[in-house]
Amino acid sequence: MTPLLRVANVGVRFGGIVALERVSFDLEAGQMLGLIGPNGAGKTTLFNCLSRLYTPVEGDILFEGASILDKAPHRMVEIGIGRTFQNLALFARMSVLDNVRVGGHHVARSDFFSDALHLPWVRRQDHALDEIAWELIDYLDLHAVAHRSVADLPFGLQKRVELARALAVKPKLLLLDEPAGGLNHVEVDGLGRLIRRIRDERNVTVLLVEHHMNLVMSVCDRVVALDFGRKIADGTPAEVQRNPDVIAAYLGTAA
Amino acid sequence: MEATPAAIEATGAATPSVVRLPPAQAVIGGITLARWRQLAIIACVIVALVIPFVVKNFFIFQLTLALVYALAILGLNLLTGFNGQFSLGHSAFYAIGAYTAAIMMDHWDVAYYWTLPVAGVVCLISGFLFGLPALRLEGIYLALATFALAIAAPQILKFSPLEHWTGGVQGIVVIKPDAPFGLPLSSDQWIYFFTLAVAAVLYVCAVNLVNSRTGRAMKAIRDNAIAAGAMGVNVSLYKSLTFGVSALYTGIAGALGAVVAGFVAPDSFTFTLSIQLFVGLVVGGVGSIPGTLFGGLFALFAPNVAESVSKGLAGAVYGVILILVIYVMPSGAAGLVRLIVSKLARSAR
Ligand SMILES: Nc1ncnc2c1ncn2[C@@H]1O[C@H](COP(=O)(O)OP(=O)(O)OP(=O)(O)O)[C@@H](O)[C@H]1O
Ligand SMILES: [Mg+2]
């Protein structure tokens, strides 16, 4: 069976910096894969390749067997890739509800003309979009703030809004870039449960970048470790944790 | 849409009976904010319908022009306030609209009302085409590129090979329409009502637009273009189309302006007009649709008021007025109204 995602020998360079070098791994549907590595290892760069913000200089990325490299960034949601961002990328002046609705942008069709005239078929679509948005607001317990502007919310809530927006895309593959970053211990525990729930209840395959080792080890089926743009380990959480290269990479950056 | 059943399936819920909370309503004086808004709109409509029967013709003419400016500012606001793109070149789209109307009426005897859709389409296309290369420019660089457009427009209109069409420096005189069907209205009154009707339709469309899926995509691009793209919004398409729609609004305003003023001339459409529209946008409130009405009134009357205070120092007085207004309403008239409403709502609680 073809894997949901195949990353094959992907390389990315920024001037002299080699951000990714021949990185390869497969991700099976339904799996929860952790992507770890010290700061600057290339994790976000890989995510940006998967959402077509960066184009690799070599290698290929296959989603359900087809290369994504010939597609524009905004097409990624159509094929089923949704994401969150490391440093939150919300629509700050829009309400929580509207942020989530934008996540469902691609499930509806409308244009300037039909929207300006508010034609009946547009109204029906709006209704379907609202259905998606409210269901997620319910799922992530955002009712109390649904009409508030995102900029007014505390950081933890903003992260949840971003998750809701990514889920509104109805992704087959969900890319989470450091969802625990900036959260306290209690919140991180809750997040772990939430991510598992999302995988089990919503049929989503998750690729998780995280520095929070406890979280990675407790929720992931498999872990890939990067260091200086190269893959240095790939296996079960326990295997990767014991891997001497991984230990060295983390000790190396700590020193 | 296929997504909805899948979502229900995934959560295991039998029916999509998700609670939808309406937005919390501020209450002032025992009346909800939504009701206040309705009352304000009704009051505005009544005033707008009655006023041409109680004031002099010249004042009606000025009000009509203020409405035309408001419409042009609304176009600019769709671009800047809702999509985050800057333009100092909207005088050019206003000019294109005005000349399209004037040439149609002068050369082909087309009725004034038919010139509006044509001016709109011409500007939609011009705006879209200008918006395409402008995609590569952000913020101040886009402002600079559009500035070039504003500088070029009056000179092109004076350009002698085009004189047959544009009338060169003299411009084109347009005959002001009289009220049809023997309505007992003066020409100024009729043009006022005609402008009011066109503006009303375009304002309703604008409100629909910014609250729609398209409007959300526009605002998402304004707030974070990369995230908007990652959520499936075709950023370049929406940006250039927004440029086109913005130009369409300003172009229709220009066509109306030609009918209202009764003539077009290159020097009415200089860079100063762009600045006037920009000032109206900021003073009314960037990103506020009702604010553009205030912006239109300000764009027209503030220079007049300044002139009546002191003929010799009109520019300086205008500057002082502008600074005072920005000082009192740092986020425009719309921001001031919001502030007052939230203060009242808090004290009422
Ligand atoms: N747009 C860019 N331009 C230049 N260099 C970049 C760019 N994006 C990333 N890099 C560089 O590529 C390398 C990998 O960065 P990346 O952000 O992918 O790391 P990361 O693993 O996500 O780190 P962190 O854990 O700190 O988020 C770094 O050296 C970074 O400086
Ligand atoms: Mg990163």
PDB file of N, CA and C in Angstrom, chain A residues 11 24 42 48 72 82 84 89 101-102 116 118 134 144-145 164 202 205 207 217 219 222 225 247:
ATOM      1  N   GLY A  11      15.927  17.884  -0.053  1.00  0.00           N
ATOM      2  CA  GLY A  11      17.005  18.795   0.334  1.00  0.00           C
ATOM      3  C   GLY A  11      16.576  20.238   0.170  1.00  0.00           C
ATOM      4  N   SER A  24      14.429  11.439   4.203  1.00  0.00           N
ATOM      5  CA  SER A  24      13.415  10.516   3.692  1.00  0.00           C
ATOM      6  C   SER A  24      12.681   9.847   4.841  1.00  0.00           C
ATOM      7  N   GLY A  42      15.751  21.802  11.257  1.00  0.00           N
ATOM      8  CA  GLY A  42      15.096  21.782   9.947  1.00  0.00           C
ATOM      9  C   GLY A  42      13.660  21.302   9.991  1.00  0.00           C
ATOM     10  N   ASN A  48       7.296  23.515   6.030  1.00  0.00           N
ATOM     11  CA  ASN A  48       7.069  24.522   4.989  1.00  0.00           C
ATOM     12  C   ASN A  48       7.165  23.922   3.589  1.00  0.00           C
ATOM     13  N   ALA A  72       0.197  24.623  -6.229  1.00  0.00           N
ATOM     14  CA  ALA A  72       0.342  25.890  -5.500  1.00  0.00           C
ATOM     15  C   ALA A  72       0.011  25.674  -4.019  1.00  0.00           C
ATOM     16  N   GLY A  82      -3.505  19.940   6.288  1.00  0.00           N
ATOM     17  CA  GLY A  82      -3.776  21.126   7.098  1.00  0.00           C
ATOM     18  C   GLY A  82      -2.640  21.329   8.083  1.00  0.00           C
ATOM     19  N   THR A  84      -0.784  23.847  11.530  1.00  0.00           N
ATOM     20  CA  THR A  84      -0.679  24.996  12.424  1.00  0.00           C
ATOM     21  C   THR A  84       0.747  25.523  12.312  1.00  0.00           C
ATOM     22  N   ALA A  89      -0.170  31.818  13.536  1.00  0.00           N
ATOM     23  CA  ALA A  89      -0.423  32.676  12.374  1.00  0.00           C
ATOM     24  C   ALA A  89      -1.927  32.819  12.230  1.00  0.00           C
ATOM     25  N   ARG A 101     -13.965  29.652  10.156  1.00  0.00           N
ATOM     26  CA  ARG A 101     -14.646  29.598   8.858  1.00  0.00           C
ATOM     27  C   ARG A 101     -13.645  29.655   7.703  1.00  0.00           C
ATOM     28  N   VAL A 102     -12.591  30.462   7.857  1.00  0.00           N
ATOM     29  CA  VAL A 102     -11.598  30.541   6.780  1.00  0.00           C
ATOM     30  C   VAL A 102     -10.958  29.165   6.565  1.00  0.00           C
ATOM     31  N   ALA A 116     -21.421  39.445  -3.125  1.00  0.00           N
ATOM     32  CA  ALA A 116     -21.904  40.820  -2.979  1.00  0.00           C
ATOM     33  C   ALA A 116     -23.434  40.853  -3.074  1.00  0.00           C
ATOM     34  N   HIS A 118     -25.284  38.242  -2.339  1.00  0.00           N
ATOM     35  CA  HIS A 118     -25.792  37.330  -1.319  1.00  0.00           C
ATOM     36  C   HIS A 118     -26.868  36.417  -1.918  1.00  0.00           C
ATOM     37  N   TRP A 134     -19.065  25.735  13.634  1.00  0.00           N
ATOM     38  CA  TRP A 134     -19.646  25.610  14.977  1.00  0.00           C
ATOM     39  C   TRP A 134     -19.370  24.249  15.586  1.00  0.00           C
ATOM     40  N   ALA A 144     -17.397  30.152  24.455  1.00  0.00           N
ATOM     41  CA  ALA A 144     -17.430  31.404  25.215  1.00  0.00           C
ATOM     42  C   ALA A 144     -16.759  32.550  24.476  1.00  0.00           C
ATOM     43  N   VAL A 145     -15.851  32.219  23.563  1.00  0.00           N
ATOM     44  CA  VAL A 145     -15.102  33.289  22.897  1.00  0.00           C
ATOM     45  C   VAL A 145     -15.390  33.355  21.391  1.00  0.00           C
ATOM     46  N   ALA A 164      -8.449  24.552  15.749  1.00  0.00           N
ATOM     47  CA  ALA A 164      -9.804  24.472  15.179  1.00  0.00           C
ATOM     48  C   ALA A 164      -9.781  24.868  13.713  1.00  0.00           C
ATOM     49  N   ARG A 202     -11.366  11.662  14.579  1.00  0.00           N
ATOM     50  CA  ARG A 202     -11.510  12.410  13.330  1.00  0.00           C
ATOM     51  C   ARG A 202     -10.722  11.813  12.182  1.00  0.00           C
ATOM     52  N   THR A 205      -4.286  11.689  10.298  1.00  0.00           N
ATOM     53  CA  THR A 205      -2.902  11.285  10.502  1.00  0.00           C
ATOM     54  C   THR A 205      -2.150  12.527  10.954  1.00  0.00           C
ATOM     55  N   LEU A 207       1.373  14.623  11.988  1.00  0.00           N
ATOM     56  CA  LEU A 207       2.820  14.788  12.023  1.00  0.00           C
ATOM     57  C   LEU A 207       3.093  15.895  13.026  1.00  0.00           C
ATOM     58  N   MET A 217       6.767  11.383  23.413  1.00  0.00           N
ATOM     59  CA  MET A 217       6.895   9.973  23.787  1.00  0.00           C
ATOM     60  C   MET A 217       5.544   9.373  24.155  1.00  0.00           C
ATOM     61  N   VAL A 219       2.417  10.358  23.004  1.00  0.00           N
ATOM     62  CA  VAL A 219       1.358  10.290  21.990  1.00  0.00           C
ATOM     63  C   VAL A 219       1.800   9.656  20.667  1.00  0.00           C
ATOM     64  N   ARG A 222       5.600   6.661  16.355  1.00  0.00           N
ATOM     65  CA  ARG A 222       6.915   6.587  15.746  1.00  0.00           C
ATOM     66  C   ARG A 222       7.543   7.966  15.828  1.00  0.00           C
ATOM     67  N   ALA A 225      14.049  11.684  14.095  1.00  0.00           N
ATOM     68  CA  ALA A 225      14.875  12.746  14.666  1.00  0.00           C
ATOM     69  C   ALA A 225      15.741  13.375  13.590  1.00  0.00           C
ATOM     70  N   ILE A 247      20.922  11.276  21.481  1.00  0.00           N
ATOM     71  CA  ILE A 247      21.398  11.762  22.781  1.00  0.00           C
ATOM     72  C   ILE A 247      22.519  12.779  22.564  1.00  0.00           C
TER      73      ILE A 247
END
